[in-house]
Short mmCIF file of C-alpha atoms and ligand atoms in Angstrom, two decimals:
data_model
loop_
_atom_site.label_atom_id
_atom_site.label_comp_id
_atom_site.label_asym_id
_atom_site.label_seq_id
_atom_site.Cartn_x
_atom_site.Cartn_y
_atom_site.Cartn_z
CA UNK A 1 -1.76 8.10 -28.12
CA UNK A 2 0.61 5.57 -27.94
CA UNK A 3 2.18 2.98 -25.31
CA UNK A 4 5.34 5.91 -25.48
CA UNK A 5 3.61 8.53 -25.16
CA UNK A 6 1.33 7.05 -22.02
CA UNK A 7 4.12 5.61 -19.73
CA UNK A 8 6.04 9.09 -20.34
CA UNK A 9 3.25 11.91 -20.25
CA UNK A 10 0.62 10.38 -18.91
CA UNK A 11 -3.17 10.16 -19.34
CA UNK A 12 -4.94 10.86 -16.22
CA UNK A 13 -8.24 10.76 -16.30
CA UNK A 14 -10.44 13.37 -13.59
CA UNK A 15 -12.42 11.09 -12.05
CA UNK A 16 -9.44 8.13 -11.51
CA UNK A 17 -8.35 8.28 -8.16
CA UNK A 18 -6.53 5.35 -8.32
CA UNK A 19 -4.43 6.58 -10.69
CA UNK A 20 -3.81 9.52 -8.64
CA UNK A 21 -2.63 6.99 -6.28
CA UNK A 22 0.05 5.66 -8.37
CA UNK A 23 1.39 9.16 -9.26
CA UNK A 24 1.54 10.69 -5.64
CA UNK A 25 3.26 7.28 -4.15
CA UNK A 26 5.80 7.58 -7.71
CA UNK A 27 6.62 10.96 -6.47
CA UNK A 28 6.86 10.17 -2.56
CA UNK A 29 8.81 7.59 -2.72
CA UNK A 30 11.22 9.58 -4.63
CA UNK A 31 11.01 12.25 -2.51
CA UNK A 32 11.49 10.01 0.84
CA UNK A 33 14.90 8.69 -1.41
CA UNK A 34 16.50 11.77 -1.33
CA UNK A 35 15.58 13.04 2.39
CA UNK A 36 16.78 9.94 3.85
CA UNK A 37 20.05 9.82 1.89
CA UNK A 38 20.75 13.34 2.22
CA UNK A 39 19.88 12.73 5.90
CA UNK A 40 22.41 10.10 6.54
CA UNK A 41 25.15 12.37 6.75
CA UNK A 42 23.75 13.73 10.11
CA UNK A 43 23.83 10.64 12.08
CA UNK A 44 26.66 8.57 13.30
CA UNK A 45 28.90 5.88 11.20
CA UNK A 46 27.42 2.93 12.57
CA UNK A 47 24.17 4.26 11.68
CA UNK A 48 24.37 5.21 7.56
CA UNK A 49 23.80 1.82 6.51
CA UNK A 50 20.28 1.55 8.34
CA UNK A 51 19.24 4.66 6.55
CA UNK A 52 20.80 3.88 3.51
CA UNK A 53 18.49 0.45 3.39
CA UNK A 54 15.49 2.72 3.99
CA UNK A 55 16.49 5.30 1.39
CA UNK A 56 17.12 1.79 -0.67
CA UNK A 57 13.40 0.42 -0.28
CA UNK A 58 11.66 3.70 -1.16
CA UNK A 59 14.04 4.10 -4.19
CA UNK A 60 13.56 0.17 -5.08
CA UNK A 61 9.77 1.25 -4.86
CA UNK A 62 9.89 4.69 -6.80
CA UNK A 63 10.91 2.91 -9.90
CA UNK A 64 8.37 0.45 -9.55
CA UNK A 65 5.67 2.86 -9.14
CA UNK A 66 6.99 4.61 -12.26
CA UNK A 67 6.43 0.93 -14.20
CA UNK A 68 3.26 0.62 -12.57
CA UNK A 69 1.33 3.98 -12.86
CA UNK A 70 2.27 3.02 -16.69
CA UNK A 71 0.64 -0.06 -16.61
CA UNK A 72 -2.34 1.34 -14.80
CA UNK A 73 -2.96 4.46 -17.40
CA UNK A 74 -2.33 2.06 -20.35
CA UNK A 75 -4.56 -0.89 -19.31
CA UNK A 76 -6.59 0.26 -16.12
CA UNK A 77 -5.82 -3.01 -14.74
CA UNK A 78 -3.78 -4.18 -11.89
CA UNK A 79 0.40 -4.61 -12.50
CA UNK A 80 0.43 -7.25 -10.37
CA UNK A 81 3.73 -8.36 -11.62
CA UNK A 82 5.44 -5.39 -10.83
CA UNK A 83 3.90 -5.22 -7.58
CA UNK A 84 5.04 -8.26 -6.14
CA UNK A 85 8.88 -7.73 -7.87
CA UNK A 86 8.99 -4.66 -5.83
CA UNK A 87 8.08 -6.30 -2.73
CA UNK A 88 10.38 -9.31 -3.07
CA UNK A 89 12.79 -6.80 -3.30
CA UNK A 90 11.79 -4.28 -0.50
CA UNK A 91 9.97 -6.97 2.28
CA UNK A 92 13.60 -8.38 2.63
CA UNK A 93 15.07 -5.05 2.77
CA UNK A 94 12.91 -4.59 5.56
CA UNK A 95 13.77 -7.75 7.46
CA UNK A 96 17.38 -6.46 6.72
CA UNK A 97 16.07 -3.32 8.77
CA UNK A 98 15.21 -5.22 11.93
CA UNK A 99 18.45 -7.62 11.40
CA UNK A 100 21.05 -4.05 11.68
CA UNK A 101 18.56 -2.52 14.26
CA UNK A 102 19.65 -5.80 16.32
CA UNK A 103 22.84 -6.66 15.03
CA UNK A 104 24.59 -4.60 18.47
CA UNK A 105 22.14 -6.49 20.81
CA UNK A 106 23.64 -9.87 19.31
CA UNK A 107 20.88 -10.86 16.50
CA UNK A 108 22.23 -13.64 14.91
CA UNK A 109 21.58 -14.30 11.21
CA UNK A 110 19.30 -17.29 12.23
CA UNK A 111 16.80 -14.35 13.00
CA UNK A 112 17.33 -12.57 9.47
CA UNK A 113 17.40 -16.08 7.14
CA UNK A 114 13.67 -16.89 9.89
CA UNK A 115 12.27 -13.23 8.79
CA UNK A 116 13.18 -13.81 4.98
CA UNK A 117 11.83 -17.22 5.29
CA UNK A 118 8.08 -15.99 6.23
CA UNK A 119 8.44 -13.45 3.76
CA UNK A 120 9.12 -15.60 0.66
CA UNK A 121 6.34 -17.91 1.80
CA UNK A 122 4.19 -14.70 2.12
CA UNK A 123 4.63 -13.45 -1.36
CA UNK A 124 5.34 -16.48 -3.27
CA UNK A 125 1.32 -17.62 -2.00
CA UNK A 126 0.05 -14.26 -2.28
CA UNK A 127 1.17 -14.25 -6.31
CA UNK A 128 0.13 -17.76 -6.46
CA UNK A 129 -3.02 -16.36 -5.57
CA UNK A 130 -3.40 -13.04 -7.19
CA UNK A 131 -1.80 -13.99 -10.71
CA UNK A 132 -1.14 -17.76 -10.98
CA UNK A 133 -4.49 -19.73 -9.46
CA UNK A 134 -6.71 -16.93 -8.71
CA UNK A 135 -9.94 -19.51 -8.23
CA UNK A 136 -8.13 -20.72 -5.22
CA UNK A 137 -6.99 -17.15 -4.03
CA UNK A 138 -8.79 -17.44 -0.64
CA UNK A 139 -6.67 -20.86 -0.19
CA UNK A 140 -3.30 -18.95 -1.33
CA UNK A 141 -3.90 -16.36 1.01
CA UNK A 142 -4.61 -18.44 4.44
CA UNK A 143 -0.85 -19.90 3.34
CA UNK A 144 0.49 -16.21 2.55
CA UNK A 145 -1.21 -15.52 5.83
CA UNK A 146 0.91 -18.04 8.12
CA UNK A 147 4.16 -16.36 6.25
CA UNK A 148 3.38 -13.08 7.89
CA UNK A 149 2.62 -14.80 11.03
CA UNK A 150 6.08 -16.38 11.21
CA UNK A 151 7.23 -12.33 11.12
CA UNK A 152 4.92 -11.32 13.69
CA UNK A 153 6.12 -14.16 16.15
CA UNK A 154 9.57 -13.54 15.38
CA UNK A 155 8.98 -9.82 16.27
CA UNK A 156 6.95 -10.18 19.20
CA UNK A 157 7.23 -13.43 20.83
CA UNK A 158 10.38 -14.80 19.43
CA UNK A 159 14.43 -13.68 19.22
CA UNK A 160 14.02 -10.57 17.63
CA UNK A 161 11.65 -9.44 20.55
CA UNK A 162 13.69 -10.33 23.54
CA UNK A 163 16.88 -8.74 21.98
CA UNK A 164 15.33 -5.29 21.69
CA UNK A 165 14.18 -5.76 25.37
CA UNK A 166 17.33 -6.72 26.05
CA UNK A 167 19.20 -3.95 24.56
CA UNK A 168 20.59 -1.12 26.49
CA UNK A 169 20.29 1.38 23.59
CA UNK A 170 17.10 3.16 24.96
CA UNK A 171 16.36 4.44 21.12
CA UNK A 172 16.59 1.24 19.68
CA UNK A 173 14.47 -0.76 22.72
CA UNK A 174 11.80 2.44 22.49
CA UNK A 175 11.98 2.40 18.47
CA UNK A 176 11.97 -1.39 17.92
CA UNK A 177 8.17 -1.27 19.34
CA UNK A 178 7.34 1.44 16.49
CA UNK A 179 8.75 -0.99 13.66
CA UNK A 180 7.09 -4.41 14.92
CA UNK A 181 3.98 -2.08 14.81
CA UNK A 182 4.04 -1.22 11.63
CA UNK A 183 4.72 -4.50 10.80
CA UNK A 184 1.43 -6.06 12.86
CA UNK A 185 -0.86 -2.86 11.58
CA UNK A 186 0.33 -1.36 8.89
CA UNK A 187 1.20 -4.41 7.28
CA UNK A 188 -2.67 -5.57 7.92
CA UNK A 189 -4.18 -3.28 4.83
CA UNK A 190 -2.39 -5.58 2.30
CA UNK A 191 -4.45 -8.82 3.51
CA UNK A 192 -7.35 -7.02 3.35
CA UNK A 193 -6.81 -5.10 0.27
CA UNK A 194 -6.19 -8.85 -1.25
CA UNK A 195 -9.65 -9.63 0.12
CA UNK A 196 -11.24 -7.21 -2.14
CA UNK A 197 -10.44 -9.52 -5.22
CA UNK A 198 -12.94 -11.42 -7.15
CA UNK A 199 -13.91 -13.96 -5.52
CA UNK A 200 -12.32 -13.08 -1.94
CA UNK A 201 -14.55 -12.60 1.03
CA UNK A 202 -14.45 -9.02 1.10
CA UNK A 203 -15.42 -8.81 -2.86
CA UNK A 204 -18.93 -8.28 -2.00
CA UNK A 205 -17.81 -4.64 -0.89
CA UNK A 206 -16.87 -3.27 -3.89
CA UNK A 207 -19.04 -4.16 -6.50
CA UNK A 208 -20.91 -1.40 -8.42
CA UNK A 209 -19.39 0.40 -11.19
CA UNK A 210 -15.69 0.19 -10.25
CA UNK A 211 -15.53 -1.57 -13.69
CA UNK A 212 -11.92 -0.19 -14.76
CA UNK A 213 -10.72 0.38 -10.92
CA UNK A 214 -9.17 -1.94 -8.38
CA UNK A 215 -9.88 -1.35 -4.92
CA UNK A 216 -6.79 -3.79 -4.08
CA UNK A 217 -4.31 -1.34 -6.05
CA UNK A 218 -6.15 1.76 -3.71
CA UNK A 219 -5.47 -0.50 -0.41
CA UNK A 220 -2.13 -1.90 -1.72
CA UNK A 221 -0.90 2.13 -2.96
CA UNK A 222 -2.05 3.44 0.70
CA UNK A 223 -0.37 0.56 2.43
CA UNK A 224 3.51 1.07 0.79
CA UNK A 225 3.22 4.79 1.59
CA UNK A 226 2.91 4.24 5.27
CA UNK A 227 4.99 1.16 5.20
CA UNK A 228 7.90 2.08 3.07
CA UNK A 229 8.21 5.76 4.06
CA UNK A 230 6.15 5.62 7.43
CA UNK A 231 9.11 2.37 8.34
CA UNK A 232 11.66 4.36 6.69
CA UNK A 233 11.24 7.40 9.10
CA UNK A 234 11.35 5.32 12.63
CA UNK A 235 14.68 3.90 11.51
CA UNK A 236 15.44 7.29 11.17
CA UNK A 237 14.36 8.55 14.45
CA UNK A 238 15.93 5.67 15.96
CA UNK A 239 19.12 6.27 14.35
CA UNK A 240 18.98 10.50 15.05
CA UNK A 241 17.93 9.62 18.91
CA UNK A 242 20.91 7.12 19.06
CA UNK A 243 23.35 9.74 17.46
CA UNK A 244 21.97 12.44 19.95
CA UNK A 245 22.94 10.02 23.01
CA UNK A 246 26.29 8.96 21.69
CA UNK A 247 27.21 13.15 21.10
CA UNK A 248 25.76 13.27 24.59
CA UNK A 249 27.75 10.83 25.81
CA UNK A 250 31.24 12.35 24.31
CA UNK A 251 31.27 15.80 25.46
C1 RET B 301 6.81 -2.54 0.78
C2 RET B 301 5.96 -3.65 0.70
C3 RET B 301 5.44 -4.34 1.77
C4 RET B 301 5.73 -3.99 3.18
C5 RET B 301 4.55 -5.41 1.44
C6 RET B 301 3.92 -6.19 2.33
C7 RET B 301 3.01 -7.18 1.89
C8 RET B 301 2.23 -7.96 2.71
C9 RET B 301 2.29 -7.87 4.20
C10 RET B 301 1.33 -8.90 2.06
C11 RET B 301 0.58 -9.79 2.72
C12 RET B 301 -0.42 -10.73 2.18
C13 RET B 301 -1.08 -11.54 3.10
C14 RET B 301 -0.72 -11.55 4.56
C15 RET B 301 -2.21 -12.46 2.72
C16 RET B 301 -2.75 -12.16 1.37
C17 RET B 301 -1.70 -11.98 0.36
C18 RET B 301 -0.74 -10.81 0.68
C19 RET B 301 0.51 -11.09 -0.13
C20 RET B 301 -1.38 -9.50 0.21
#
């Protein structure tokens, strides 16, 4: 078969779950595109941007799991390169998120360029790592490490935080804890997916015959579908609960 005929029909195998990975999060994402564009017409104006960001990321994402399902059937190796373009696209989308959740509390776009700032360092260390200097990758990923913990103080111990306390939209102070949570949590399988690579210190647990399969692209797969759709759908709710009390409010 050729490179045509693999990215467009596909060759998966039984037994590769992986790959099963990369088709179901192809198809989710998609899916997720269309609900949360289709659902933006039911909230109100000041709200369709927020859910047109999230219907963004998982759309950003779709067409980069299309690329790299193709790489994985083709090669059976990791497309690391199309991994981290889609999440220098969609981790600032998601800072984006937080910044218009904020925006009517008073965020100030010192908080957005801080969130962006721990996110570049966070990917540009973890490709160092993964692609560029992989001998050093434990190195590269204590630095992509203090990235994401510039995020998580912003979120919970820094501006960002004491806005959403502040605010006196109950949706967005209630929902604002759901989103840094995904951020501290969910956001925790990608560190230790990267962990799993040769030469990491969680290698040790998957040797064996995983010859042609990558544990990290299993961990990494899981970890966008909660993150990208899981996020996705609590800027949602926040958005639908916040439409619900305006409504309330008007009649
Ligand atoms: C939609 C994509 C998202 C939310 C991607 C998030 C990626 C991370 C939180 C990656 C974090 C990493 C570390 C904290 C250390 C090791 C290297 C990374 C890049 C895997």
């Amino acid at each position: 078969m050729n490179t045509f005929n693999i990215l467009l029909n596909g060759n998966l195998a039984a037994g590769d779950y992986i790959g099963f990975t990369f088709f179901t999060g192809y198809m989710s994402m998609l899916a997720a595109s269309i609900f949360f564009i289709v659902e933006r017409g039911t909230v109100t104006d000041k709200w369709k941007t927020s859910l047109l960001i999230s219907a963004l990321i998982t759309f950003i994402a779709a067409v980069h799991y299309f690329y790299m399902r193709g790489v994985w059937l083709e090669t059976g190796t990791s497309p690391t390169q199309f991994r981290y373009i889609d999440w220098t696209l969609t981790v600032p989308l998601m800072c984006i998120e937080y910044f218009l959740i904020l925006k009517p509390a008073g965020a100030k776009v010192g908080m957005l360029t801080r969130l962006i700032f721990g996110s570049v360092v966070m990917l540009v260390a973890g490709y160092i790592g993964e692609a560029i200097s992989p001998a050093n990758n434990v190195m590269w990923g204590i630095i992509s490490t203090i990235g994401w913990a510039i995020i998580i103080y912003e979120i919970y111990m820094g501006e960002a935080s004491k806005l959403a306390a502040s605010s006196n939209n109950a949706a967005v102070t209630e929902g604002y804890k759901v989103m840094r949570w995904f951020t501290l949590v969910g956001w925790a399988i990608y560190p230790i997916g990267y962990c799993m690579l040769p030469g990491n210190i969680l290698s040790g647990l998957v040797s064996g015959d995983m010859t042609n399969s990558s544990p990290v692209d299993l961990a990494y797969n899981i970890a966008d579908a909660i993150n990208k759709i899981g996020f996705g759908l609590v800027v949602y709710t926040i958005a639908k609960n916040a439409t619900a009390a305006e409504t309330a409010k008007v009649a």
